[in-house]
C-alpha cells in the first residue's frame, strides 16, 4: 500500500503544473524566462504573487509563504487528502507531461548556499546561541554539526541539521536558511510510535523537555524541515501505529496538522501542550527547563 501511494505521488509530480492550472482556468499574467506568474488561486488579490518554476515544475505562493509540487497544490486547493486528489481530482484529467526538450531557456540562477565543510560542534558563539534557545550542548552535539558555508560569495558558519537527502538546515543568531536538497529528516530507532515536528529546534526542545526519551530512544522522530514536505511525510507516517504532532501554532501549522489528520485520523495534535506560544521552542524559552511526561 505504501509503495502504491509513493508511486502514484511520484507519477503525479511529473504532470506539467502550467498546463494543470490552465485546465482549472488559470493563465499566467506574466512569463519571464521559465517563471510563470499568476494571481493566486487561493485568494483574491490585485498583484500576482503566485509563481511556477517550469524547469523545476514547482510552485510558490509569496502571499502565504508556501509552495511545493502538484500534490501540495492539490490538497491545498481542494482541501482534500493526497489519495482523494490523485483519485478524484487528478484521475482521468487529460493534463500533458512537460516536454523538457522544448524548455531550453535556463531558469535564472538565484544565490546558492554551498556547504564547504562540516565538523563537530565546538565554536563558543554557536554553543551560546543554542543556549539562548535553551538547547543544551549535551543534546545539541548528538544531532547538530558545525557547518561552514558560502552564501552569495561570502563565508559563514552556523549550526547544521541534516536531512535524509544530504541537505542541511542551517541556523545562527543572524541567519536562517537551507542548503539543498530540501527534504525531511526521519530518525528511526525501531519504534511503532513517532513524534512529528516542523523544525529541528522544536525537535531538540522536545528532547530537552523529555530527557528520558532522548536516552531511551523509545520513539522515532520526523522533522519536516518545512510544511511543504507534507506529501513526502504522509507515506512515512502511514507505517506507524501512533503519530504525535507538535507543529507550530500558526496558520501554516494549522494547515499542516489538518492535512496530516485528514490522511491519518489517528494522528494526535499535541499543540495544546504549548498553547499560547508560537512553537515548542518559544514555550521552552519562556518557561525554562522543565520536564514533560510523553503522551
PDB file of C-alpha atoms in Angstrom:
ATOM      1  CA  UNK A   1       0.000   0.000   0.000  1.00  0.00           C
ATOM      2  CA  UNK A   2       2.747   2.420   0.966  1.00  0.00           C
ATOM      3  CA  UNK A   3       4.617   1.641  -2.252  1.00  0.00           C
ATOM      4  CA  UNK A   4       1.475   2.312  -4.348  1.00  0.00           C
ATOM      5  CA  UNK A   5       0.956   5.686  -2.692  1.00  0.00           C
ATOM      6  CA  UNK A   6       4.576   6.681  -3.311  1.00  0.00           C
ATOM      7  CA  UNK A   7       4.412   5.567  -6.966  1.00  0.00           C
ATOM      8  CA  UNK A   8       1.162   7.467  -7.547  1.00  0.00           C
ATOM      9  CA  UNK A   9       2.625  10.623  -5.969  1.00  0.00           C
ATOM     10  CA  UNK A  10       5.814  10.393  -8.000  1.00  0.00           C
ATOM     11  CA  UNK A  11       3.835   9.935 -11.229  1.00  0.00           C
ATOM     12  CA  UNK A  12       1.546  12.860 -10.417  1.00  0.00           C
ATOM     13  CA  UNK A  13       4.524  15.134  -9.738  1.00  0.00           C
ATOM     14  CA  UNK A  14       5.615  14.718 -13.366  1.00  0.00           C
ATOM     15  CA  UNK A  15       2.477  16.493 -14.606  1.00  0.00           C
ATOM     16  CA  UNK A  16       3.132  19.970 -16.004  1.00  0.00           C
ATOM     17  CA  UNK A  17       1.865  22.478 -13.435  1.00  0.00           C
ATOM     18  CA  UNK A  18       1.390  25.244 -16.019  1.00  0.00           C
ATOM     19  CA  UNK A  19      -0.877  23.008 -18.087  1.00  0.00           C
ATOM     20  CA  UNK A  20      -2.683  21.772 -14.991  1.00  0.00           C
ATOM     21  CA  UNK A  21      -3.522  25.319 -13.873  1.00  0.00           C
ATOM     22  CA  UNK A  22      -4.753  26.045 -17.385  1.00  0.00           C
ATOM     23  CA  UNK A  23      -7.311  23.224 -17.066  1.00  0.00           C
ATOM     24  CA  UNK A  24      -8.546  24.978 -13.901  1.00  0.00           C
ATOM     25  CA  UNK A  25      -8.934  28.258 -15.770  1.00  0.00           C
ATOM     26  CA  UNK A  26      -5.792  29.999 -14.519  1.00  0.00           C
ATOM     27  CA  UNK A  27      -3.467  31.594 -17.055  1.00  0.00           C
ATOM     28  CA  UNK A  28      -0.208  33.428 -16.311  1.00  0.00           C
ATOM     29  CA  UNK A  29      -0.245  37.212 -16.141  1.00  0.00           C
ATOM     30  CA  UNK A  30       3.470  37.368 -16.924  1.00  0.00           C
ATOM     31  CA  UNK A  31       6.131  34.989 -18.197  1.00  0.00           C
ATOM     32  CA  UNK A  32       9.795  35.730 -17.572  1.00  0.00           C
ATOM     33  CA  UNK A  33      12.177  33.035 -18.766  1.00  0.00           C
ATOM     34  CA  UNK A  34      10.787  29.939 -17.044  1.00  0.00           C
ATOM     35  CA  UNK A  35       8.943  31.843 -14.321  1.00  0.00           C
ATOM     36  CA  UNK A  36       5.164  31.891 -14.800  1.00  0.00           C
ATOM     37  CA  UNK A  37       3.337  34.438 -12.614  1.00  0.00           C
ATOM     38  CA  UNK A  38      -0.346  34.179 -11.643  1.00  0.00           C
ATOM     39  CA  UNK A  39      -2.940  35.745  -9.421  1.00  0.00           C
ATOM     40  CA  UNK A  40      -3.027  33.288  -6.538  1.00  0.00           C
ATOM     41  CA  UNK A  41      -5.641  30.533  -6.959  1.00  0.00           C
ATOM     42  CA  UNK A  42      -6.015  30.536  -3.167  1.00  0.00           C
ATOM     43  CA  UNK A  43      -7.456  34.063  -2.708  1.00  0.00           C
ATOM     44  CA  UNK A  44      -8.492  37.306  -4.388  1.00  0.00           C
ATOM     45  CA  UNK A  45      -5.574  39.697  -4.905  1.00  0.00           C
ATOM     46  CA  UNK A  46      -4.607  42.722  -7.003  1.00  0.00           C
ATOM     47  CA  UNK A  47      -0.952  41.857  -7.567  1.00  0.00           C
ATOM     48  CA  UNK A  48       0.131  38.418  -8.849  1.00  0.00           C
ATOM     49  CA  UNK A  49       2.062  36.632  -6.106  1.00  0.00           C
ATOM     50  CA  UNK A  50       1.914  33.017  -7.274  1.00  0.00           C
ATOM     51  CA  UNK A  51       4.844  31.666  -9.318  1.00  0.00           C
ATOM     52  CA  UNK A  52       5.599  28.424 -11.127  1.00  0.00           C
ATOM     53  CA  UNK A  53       9.167  27.489 -11.989  1.00  0.00           C
ATOM     54  CA  UNK A  54       8.537  25.373 -15.070  1.00  0.00           C
ATOM     55  CA  UNK A  55      12.000  23.838 -15.111  1.00  0.00           C
ATOM     56  CA  UNK A  56      11.594  22.560 -11.554  1.00  0.00           C
ATOM     57  CA  UNK A  57       7.822  22.068 -12.029  1.00  0.00           C
ATOM     58  CA  UNK A  58       7.222  23.592  -8.611  1.00  0.00           C
ATOM     59  CA  UNK A  59       5.040  26.461  -7.393  1.00  0.00           C
ATOM     60  CA  UNK A  60       5.451  29.077  -4.689  1.00  0.00           C
ATOM     61  CA  UNK A  61       2.883  31.454  -3.212  1.00  0.00           C
ATOM     62  CA  UNK A  62       4.657  34.528  -1.880  1.00  0.00           C
ATOM     63  CA  UNK A  63       1.495  35.757  -0.182  1.00  0.00           C
ATOM     64  CA  UNK A  64       1.356  32.759   2.140  1.00  0.00           C
ATOM     65  CA  UNK A  65       4.998  31.677   2.076  1.00  0.00           C
ATOM     66  CA  UNK A  66       4.144  28.148   0.954  1.00  0.00           C
ATOM     67  CA  UNK A  67       4.851  26.085  -2.134  1.00  0.00           C
ATOM     68  CA  UNK A  68       5.705  22.665  -3.457  1.00  0.00           C
ATOM     69  CA  UNK A  69       4.652  20.102  -6.023  1.00  0.00           C
ATOM     70  CA  UNK A  70       1.328  19.485  -7.753  1.00  0.00           C
ATOM     71  CA  UNK A  71       0.407  17.265  -4.779  1.00  0.00           C
ATOM     72  CA  UNK A  72       0.893  20.135  -2.317  1.00  0.00           C
ATOM     73  CA  UNK A  73      -1.130  22.405  -4.616  1.00  0.00           C
ATOM     74  CA  UNK A  74      -3.969  19.906  -4.985  1.00  0.00           C
ATOM     75  CA  UNK A  75      -4.516  19.193  -1.298  1.00  0.00           C
ATOM     76  CA  UNK A  76      -4.364  22.949  -0.574  1.00  0.00           C
ATOM     77  CA  UNK A  77      -6.661  23.924  -3.462  1.00  0.00           C
ATOM     78  CA  UNK A  78      -9.286  21.204  -2.988  1.00  0.00           C
ATOM     79  CA  UNK A  79      -8.940  20.854   0.818  1.00  0.00           C
ATOM     80  CA  UNK A  80      -8.643  17.111   0.430  1.00  0.00           C
ATOM     81  CA  UNK A  81      -6.305  14.232   1.189  1.00  0.00           C
ATOM     82  CA  UNK A  82      -3.496  13.109  -1.107  1.00  0.00           C
ATOM     83  CA  UNK A  83      -5.381   9.992  -2.185  1.00  0.00           C
ATOM     84  CA  UNK A  84      -8.554  11.984  -2.843  1.00  0.00           C
ATOM     85  CA  UNK A  85      -6.662  14.454  -5.004  1.00  0.00           C
ATOM     86  CA  UNK A  86      -4.936  11.770  -7.066  1.00  0.00           C
ATOM     87  CA  UNK A  87      -8.011   9.543  -7.478  1.00  0.00           C
ATOM     88  CA  UNK A  88     -10.896  12.033  -7.593  1.00  0.00           C
ATOM     89  CA  UNK A  89      -9.477  15.307  -8.892  1.00  0.00           C
ATOM     90  CA  UNK A  90      -6.454  14.202 -10.909  1.00  0.00           C
ATOM     91  CA  UNK A  91      -7.640  10.801 -12.062  1.00  0.00           C
ATOM     92  CA  UNK A  92      -8.745  10.863 -15.689  1.00  0.00           C
ATOM     93  CA  UNK A  93      -7.840  14.507 -16.200  1.00  0.00           C
ATOM     94  CA  UNK A  94      -6.094  14.983 -19.529  1.00  0.00           C
ATOM     95  CA  UNK A  95      -3.067  17.028 -18.491  1.00  0.00           C
ATOM     96  CA  UNK A  96       0.155  16.811 -20.531  1.00  0.00           C
ATOM     97  CA  UNK A  97       3.509  15.927 -19.052  1.00  0.00           C
ATOM     98  CA  UNK A  98       6.200  18.538 -19.685  1.00  0.00           C
ATOM     99  CA  UNK A  99       8.363  18.139 -22.778  1.00  0.00           C
ATOM    100  CA  UNK A 100      11.658  19.164 -21.196  1.00  0.00           C
ATOM    101  CA  UNK A 101      13.265  19.149 -24.643  1.00  0.00           C
ATOM    102  CA  UNK A 102      11.207  22.216 -25.536  1.00  0.00           C
ATOM    103  CA  UNK A 103      12.103  24.090 -22.372  1.00  0.00           C
ATOM    104  CA  UNK A 104      15.557  25.219 -23.328  1.00  0.00           C
ATOM    105  CA  UNK A 105      15.959  28.587 -21.626  1.00  0.00           C
ATOM    106  CA  UNK A 106      17.613  28.111 -18.232  1.00  0.00           C
ATOM    107  CA  UNK A 107      15.928  29.428 -15.121  1.00  0.00           C
ATOM    108  CA  UNK A 108      17.838  32.479 -13.812  1.00  0.00           C
ATOM    109  CA  UNK A 109      20.091  31.284 -11.044  1.00  0.00           C
ATOM    110  CA  UNK A 110      19.447  32.590  -7.537  1.00  0.00           C
ATOM    111  CA  UNK A 111      22.216  32.852  -4.934  1.00  0.00           C
ATOM    112  CA  UNK A 112      23.194  29.314  -3.927  1.00  0.00           C
ATOM    113  CA  UNK A 113      24.152  28.365  -0.401  1.00  0.00           C
ATOM    114  CA  UNK A 114      27.065  25.938  -0.576  1.00  0.00           C
ATOM    115  CA  UNK A 115      28.371  23.836   2.304  1.00  0.00           C
ATOM    116  CA  UNK A 116      32.174  23.895   2.408  1.00  0.00           C
ATOM    117  CA  UNK A 117      32.882  21.716   5.443  1.00  0.00           C
ATOM    118  CA  UNK A 118      31.203  20.006   8.378  1.00  0.00           C
ATOM    119  CA  UNK A 119      32.698  19.273  11.788  1.00  0.00           C
ATOM    120  CA  UNK A 120      31.658  18.589  15.368  1.00  0.00           C
ATOM    121  CA  UNK A 121      30.057  21.488  17.206  1.00  0.00           C
ATOM    122  CA  UNK A 122      32.764  23.464  19.003  1.00  0.00           C
ATOM    123  CA  UNK A 123      32.557  27.218  18.302  1.00  0.00           C
ATOM    124  CA  UNK A 124      31.606  29.045  21.501  1.00  0.00           C
ATOM    125  CA  UNK A 125      29.353  31.619  19.801  1.00  0.00           C
ATOM    126  CA  UNK A 126      27.236  28.833  18.277  1.00  0.00           C
ATOM    127  CA  UNK A 127      27.027  26.991  21.591  1.00  0.00           C
ATOM    128  CA  UNK A 128      25.933  30.259  23.232  1.00  0.00           C
ATOM    129  CA  UNK A 129      23.326  30.755  20.501  1.00  0.00           C
ATOM    130  CA  UNK A 130      21.877  27.323  21.234  1.00  0.00           C
ATOM    131  CA  UNK A 131      21.946  28.090  24.958  1.00  0.00           C
ATOM    132  CA  UNK A 132      19.898  31.241  24.232  1.00  0.00           C
ATOM    133  CA  UNK A 133      17.327  28.882  22.673  1.00  0.00           C
ATOM    134  CA  UNK A 134      17.537  26.715  25.816  1.00  0.00           C
ATOM    135  CA  UNK A 135      19.185  23.826  23.956  1.00  0.00           C
ATOM    136  CA  UNK A 136      21.967  22.168  25.941  1.00  0.00           C
ATOM    137  CA  UNK A 137      25.305  21.266  24.408  1.00  0.00           C
ATOM    138  CA  UNK A 138      24.828  17.656  25.544  1.00  0.00           C
ATOM    139  CA  UNK A 139      21.751  17.273  23.328  1.00  0.00           C
ATOM    140  CA  UNK A 140      22.929  19.568  20.510  1.00  0.00           C
ATOM    141  CA  UNK A 141      26.183  17.722  19.880  1.00  0.00           C
ATOM    142  CA  UNK A 142      24.298  14.468  19.205  1.00  0.00           C
ATOM    143  CA  UNK A 143      22.097  15.872  16.427  1.00  0.00           C
ATOM    144  CA  UNK A 144      23.830  19.011  15.138  1.00  0.00           C
ATOM    145  CA  UNK A 145      27.062  19.776  13.339  1.00  0.00           C
ATOM    146  CA  UNK A 146      29.036  22.944  12.805  1.00  0.00           C
ATOM    147  CA  UNK A 147      28.721  23.909   9.146  1.00  0.00           C
ATOM    148  CA  UNK A 148      30.985  26.250   7.212  1.00  0.00           C
ATOM    149  CA  UNK A 149      29.112  27.548   4.163  1.00  0.00           C
ATOM    150  CA  UNK A 150      29.303  30.120   1.387  1.00  0.00           C
ATOM    151  CA  UNK A 151      26.323  32.399   0.749  1.00  0.00           C
ATOM    152  CA  UNK A 152      26.453  34.956  -2.089  1.00  0.00           C
ATOM    153  CA  UNK A 153      30.221  34.642  -2.262  1.00  0.00           C
ATOM    154  CA  UNK A 154      30.885  35.140   1.453  1.00  0.00           C
ATOM    155  CA  UNK A 155      31.830  32.504   4.053  1.00  0.00           C
ATOM    156  CA  UNK A 156      29.880  31.963   7.256  1.00  0.00           C
ATOM    157  CA  UNK A 157      29.330  29.251   9.847  1.00  0.00           C
ATOM    158  CA  UNK A 158      26.274  28.023  11.703  1.00  0.00           C
ATOM    159  CA  UNK A 159      24.718  25.007  13.386  1.00  0.00           C
ATOM    160  CA  UNK A 160      23.574  22.438  10.845  1.00  0.00           C
ATOM    161  CA  UNK A 161      20.856  19.783  10.966  1.00  0.00           C
ATOM    162  CA  UNK A 162      20.997  17.273   8.120  1.00  0.00           C
ATOM    163  CA  UNK A 163      18.014  15.862   6.254  1.00  0.00           C
ATOM    164  CA  UNK A 164      17.721  12.370   4.764  1.00  0.00           C
ATOM    165  CA  UNK A 165      18.742  13.540   1.286  1.00  0.00           C
ATOM    166  CA  UNK A 166      22.001  15.147   2.418  1.00  0.00           C
ATOM    167  CA  UNK A 167      20.778  18.754   2.605  1.00  0.00           C
ATOM    168  CA  UNK A 168      21.178  20.989   5.642  1.00  0.00           C
ATOM    169  CA  UNK A 169      19.051  23.302   7.755  1.00  0.00           C
ATOM    170  CA  UNK A 170      21.437  25.993   8.982  1.00  0.00           C
ATOM    171  CA  UNK A 171      20.912  28.429  11.852  1.00  0.00           C
ATOM    172  CA  UNK A 172      22.862  31.050  13.740  1.00  0.00           C
ATOM    173  CA  UNK A 173      21.982  34.159  15.691  1.00  0.00           C
ATOM    174  CA  UNK A 174      21.649  36.175  12.480  1.00  0.00           C
ATOM    175  CA  UNK A 175      20.783  33.563   9.850  1.00  0.00           C
ATOM    176  CA  UNK A 176      18.128  31.003   8.978  1.00  0.00           C
ATOM    177  CA  UNK A 177      18.451  29.077   5.721  1.00  0.00           C
ATOM    178  CA  UNK A 178      18.902  25.779   3.931  1.00  0.00           C
ATOM    179  CA  UNK A 179      21.467  24.068   1.743  1.00  0.00           C
ATOM    180  CA  UNK A 180      19.842  21.960  -0.976  1.00  0.00           C
ATOM    181  CA  UNK A 181      18.381  19.474  -1.398  1.00  0.00           C
ATOM    182  CA  UNK A 182      15.435  20.358   0.838  1.00  0.00           C
ATOM    183  CA  UNK A 183      13.909  17.291   2.460  1.00  0.00           C
ATOM    184  CA  UNK A 184      12.622  15.873   5.725  1.00  0.00           C
ATOM    185  CA  UNK A 185      14.629  14.149   8.457  1.00  0.00           C
ATOM    186  CA  UNK A 186      13.397  10.740   9.626  1.00  0.00           C
ATOM    187  CA  UNK A 187      15.144   9.335  12.695  1.00  0.00           C
ATOM    188  CA  UNK A 188      14.188   5.697  13.057  1.00  0.00           C
ATOM    189  CA  UNK A 189      15.017   3.612  16.134  1.00  0.00           C
ATOM    190  CA  UNK A 190      12.590   0.754  15.513  1.00  0.00           C
ATOM    191  CA  UNK A 191       9.581   2.145  17.383  1.00  0.00           C
ATOM    192  CA  UNK A 192       5.960   1.909  16.204  1.00  0.00           C
ATOM    193  CA  UNK A 193       5.311   5.407  17.625  1.00  0.00           C
ATOM    194  CA  UNK A 194       6.571   8.613  16.023  1.00  0.00           C
ATOM    195  CA  UNK A 195       6.800  12.252  17.102  1.00  0.00           C
ATOM    196  CA  UNK A 196       6.465  14.885  14.334  1.00  0.00           C
ATOM    197  CA  UNK A 197       7.950  18.399  14.384  1.00  0.00           C
ATOM    198  CA  UNK A 198       8.056  21.263  11.924  1.00  0.00           C
ATOM    199  CA  UNK A 199      11.668  22.269  12.582  1.00  0.00           C
ATOM    200  CA  UNK A 200      14.708  20.882  14.336  1.00  0.00           C
ATOM    201  CA  UNK A 201      14.663  23.499  17.120  1.00  0.00           C
ATOM    202  CA  UNK A 202      11.274  22.172  18.193  1.00  0.00           C
ATOM    203  CA  UNK A 203      12.583  18.606  17.985  1.00  0.00           C
ATOM    204  CA  UNK A 204      15.543  19.485  20.217  1.00  0.00           C
ATOM    205  CA  UNK A 205      13.194  21.367  22.557  1.00  0.00           C
ATOM    206  CA  UNK A 206      11.108  18.213  22.903  1.00  0.00           C
ATOM    207  CA  UNK A 207      14.228  16.259  23.840  1.00  0.00           C
ATOM    208  CA  UNK A 208      15.195  18.992  26.293  1.00  0.00           C
ATOM    209  CA  UNK A 209      11.795  18.642  27.933  1.00  0.00           C
ATOM    210  CA  UNK A 210      11.950  14.833  27.812  1.00  0.00           C
ATOM    211  CA  UNK A 211      15.497  13.794  28.757  1.00  0.00           C
ATOM    212  CA  UNK A 212      14.432  10.212  29.478  1.00  0.00           C
ATOM    213  CA  UNK A 213      13.029   9.927  25.941  1.00  0.00           C
ATOM    214  CA  UNK A 214      16.315  11.075  24.436  1.00  0.00           C
ATOM    215  CA  UNK A 215      18.261   8.460  26.373  1.00  0.00           C
ATOM    216  CA  UNK A 216      15.883   5.551  25.786  1.00  0.00           C
ATOM    217  CA  UNK A 217      15.194   6.256  22.071  1.00  0.00           C
ATOM    218  CA  UNK A 218      11.674   4.975  22.747  1.00  0.00           C
ATOM    219  CA  UNK A 219      10.194   6.984  19.866  1.00  0.00           C
ATOM    220  CA  UNK A 220      11.002   7.544  16.227  1.00  0.00           C
ATOM    221  CA  UNK A 221      11.068  11.173  15.051  1.00  0.00           C
ATOM    222  CA  UNK A 222      10.121  13.012  11.882  1.00  0.00           C
ATOM    223  CA  UNK A 223      11.263  16.602  11.357  1.00  0.00           C
ATOM    224  CA  UNK A 224       9.566  18.142   8.321  1.00  0.00           C
ATOM    225  CA  UNK A 225      12.085  20.994   7.910  1.00  0.00           C
ATOM    226  CA  UNK A 226       9.249  22.735   6.037  1.00  0.00           C
ATOM    227  CA  UNK A 227       5.479  22.316   5.910  1.00  0.00           C
ATOM    228  CA  UNK A 228       5.861  21.862   2.135  1.00  0.00           C
ATOM    229  CA  UNK A 229       7.192  18.371   2.943  1.00  0.00           C
ATOM    230  CA  UNK A 230       3.754  17.050   3.963  1.00  0.00           C
ATOM    231  CA  UNK A 231       3.294  14.939   0.828  1.00  0.00           C
ATOM    232  CA  UNK A 232       6.675  13.280   1.494  1.00  0.00           C
ATOM    233  CA  UNK A 233       5.831  12.765   5.160  1.00  0.00           C
ATOM    234  CA  UNK A 234       2.444  11.055   4.745  1.00  0.00           C
ATOM    235  CA  UNK A 235       3.760   7.717   3.368  1.00  0.00           C
ATOM    236  CA  UNK A 236       6.251   7.550   6.258  1.00  0.00           C
ATOM    237  CA  UNK A 237       3.594   8.266   8.881  1.00  0.00           C
ATOM    238  CA  UNK A 238       1.286   5.593   7.446  1.00  0.00           C
ATOM    239  CA  UNK A 239       3.754   2.957   8.676  1.00  0.00           C
ATOM    240  CA  UNK A 240       3.318   3.895  12.361  1.00  0.00           C
ATOM    241  CA  UNK A 241       0.745   2.756  14.872  1.00  0.00           C
ATOM    242  CA  UNK A 242       0.941   6.012  16.877  1.00  0.00           C
ATOM    243  CA  UNK A 243       1.573   9.517  15.482  1.00  0.00           C
ATOM    244  CA  UNK A 244       2.001  12.579  17.722  1.00  0.00           C
ATOM    245  CA  UNK A 245       2.117  16.046  16.146  1.00  0.00           C
ATOM    246  CA  UNK A 246       3.920  19.080  17.572  1.00  0.00           C
ATOM    247  CA  UNK A 247       3.618  21.575  14.716  1.00  0.00           C
ATOM    248  CA  UNK A 248       3.555  25.353  15.067  1.00  0.00           C
ATOM    249  CA  UNK A 249       0.635  27.341  16.454  1.00  0.00           C
ATOM    250  CA  UNK A 250       0.187  29.437  13.313  1.00  0.00           C
ATOM    251  CA  UNK A 251      -1.800  29.207  10.037  1.00  0.00           C
ATOM    252  CA  UNK A 252       0.871  27.068   8.353  1.00  0.00           C
ATOM    253  CA  UNK A 253       0.921  24.726  11.348  1.00  0.00           C
ATOM    254  CA  UNK A 254      -2.883  24.592  11.364  1.00  0.00           C
ATOM    255  CA  UNK A 255      -2.893  23.670   7.687  1.00  0.00           C
ATOM    256  CA  UNK A 256      -0.161  21.038   8.015  1.00  0.00           C
ATOM    257  CA  UNK A 257      -1.802  19.478  11.065  1.00  0.00           C
ATOM    258  CA  UNK A 258      -5.146  19.394   9.270  1.00  0.00           C
ATOM    259  CA  UNK A 259      -3.666  17.750   6.180  1.00  0.00           C
ATOM    260  CA  UNK A 260      -1.924  15.062   8.218  1.00  0.00           C
ATOM    261  CA  UNK A 261      -5.054  14.321  10.258  1.00  0.00           C
ATOM    262  CA  UNK A 262      -7.083  14.159   7.039  1.00  0.00           C
ATOM    263  CA  UNK A 263      -4.817  11.330   5.874  1.00  0.00           C
ATOM    264  CA  UNK A 264      -4.275   9.826   9.337  1.00  0.00           C
ATOM    265  CA  UNK A 265      -7.249  10.421  11.659  1.00  0.00           C
ATOM    266  CA  UNK A 266      -5.318   8.539  14.357  1.00  0.00           C
ATOM    267  CA  UNK A 267      -2.688  11.311  14.488  1.00  0.00           C
ATOM    268  CA  UNK A 268      -2.856  13.320  17.709  1.00  0.00           C
ATOM    269  CA  UNK A 269      -2.490  17.113  17.728  1.00  0.00           C
ATOM    270  CA  UNK A 270      -0.401  17.923  20.824  1.00  0.00           C
ATOM    271  CA  UNK A 271      -0.201  21.695  20.380  1.00  0.00           C
ATOM    272  CA  UNK A 272      -2.421  22.158  23.419  1.00  0.00           C
ATOM    273  CA  UNK A 273       0.704  21.366  25.433  1.00  0.00           C
ATOM    274  CA  UNK A 274       2.233  24.688  24.372  1.00  0.00           C
ATOM    275  CA  UNK A 275      -0.956  26.677  23.756  1.00  0.00           C
ATOM    276  CA  UNK A 276      -0.346  30.420  23.755  1.00  0.00           C
ATOM    277  CA  UNK A 277       3.132  30.053  22.234  1.00  0.00           C
ATOM    278  CA  UNK A 278       4.070  30.073  18.564  1.00  0.00           C
ATOM    279  CA  UNK A 279       6.051  26.845  18.787  1.00  0.00           C
ATOM    280  CA  UNK A 280       7.613  24.387  21.188  1.00  0.00           C
ATOM    281  CA  UNK A 281      10.921  26.247  21.356  1.00  0.00           C
ATOM    282  CA  UNK A 282       9.230  29.516  22.322  1.00  0.00           C
ATOM    283  CA  UNK A 283       7.447  27.637  25.088  1.00  0.00           C
ATOM    284  CA  UNK A 284      10.749  26.182  26.288  1.00  0.00           C
ATOM    285  CA  UNK A 285      12.487  29.581  26.223  1.00  0.00           C
ATOM    286  CA  UNK A 286       9.656  31.247  28.130  1.00  0.00           C
ATOM    287  CA  UNK A 287       9.033  28.536  30.699  1.00  0.00           C
ATOM    288  CA  UNK A 288      12.617  27.451  31.281  1.00  0.00           C
ATOM    289  CA  UNK A 289      13.802  23.862  31.517  1.00  0.00           C
ATOM    290  CA  UNK A 290      11.130  21.620  32.880  1.00  0.00           C
ATOM    291  CA  UNK A 291      10.367  18.018  32.132  1.00  0.00           C
ATOM    292  CA  UNK A 292       7.294  16.568  30.488  1.00  0.00           C
ATOM    293  CA  UNK A 293       5.751  13.158  30.574  1.00  0.00           C
ATOM    294  CA  UNK A 294       5.426  11.995  26.952  1.00  0.00           C
ATOM    295  CA  UNK A 295       1.812  11.423  25.823  1.00  0.00           C
TER     296      UNK A 295
END
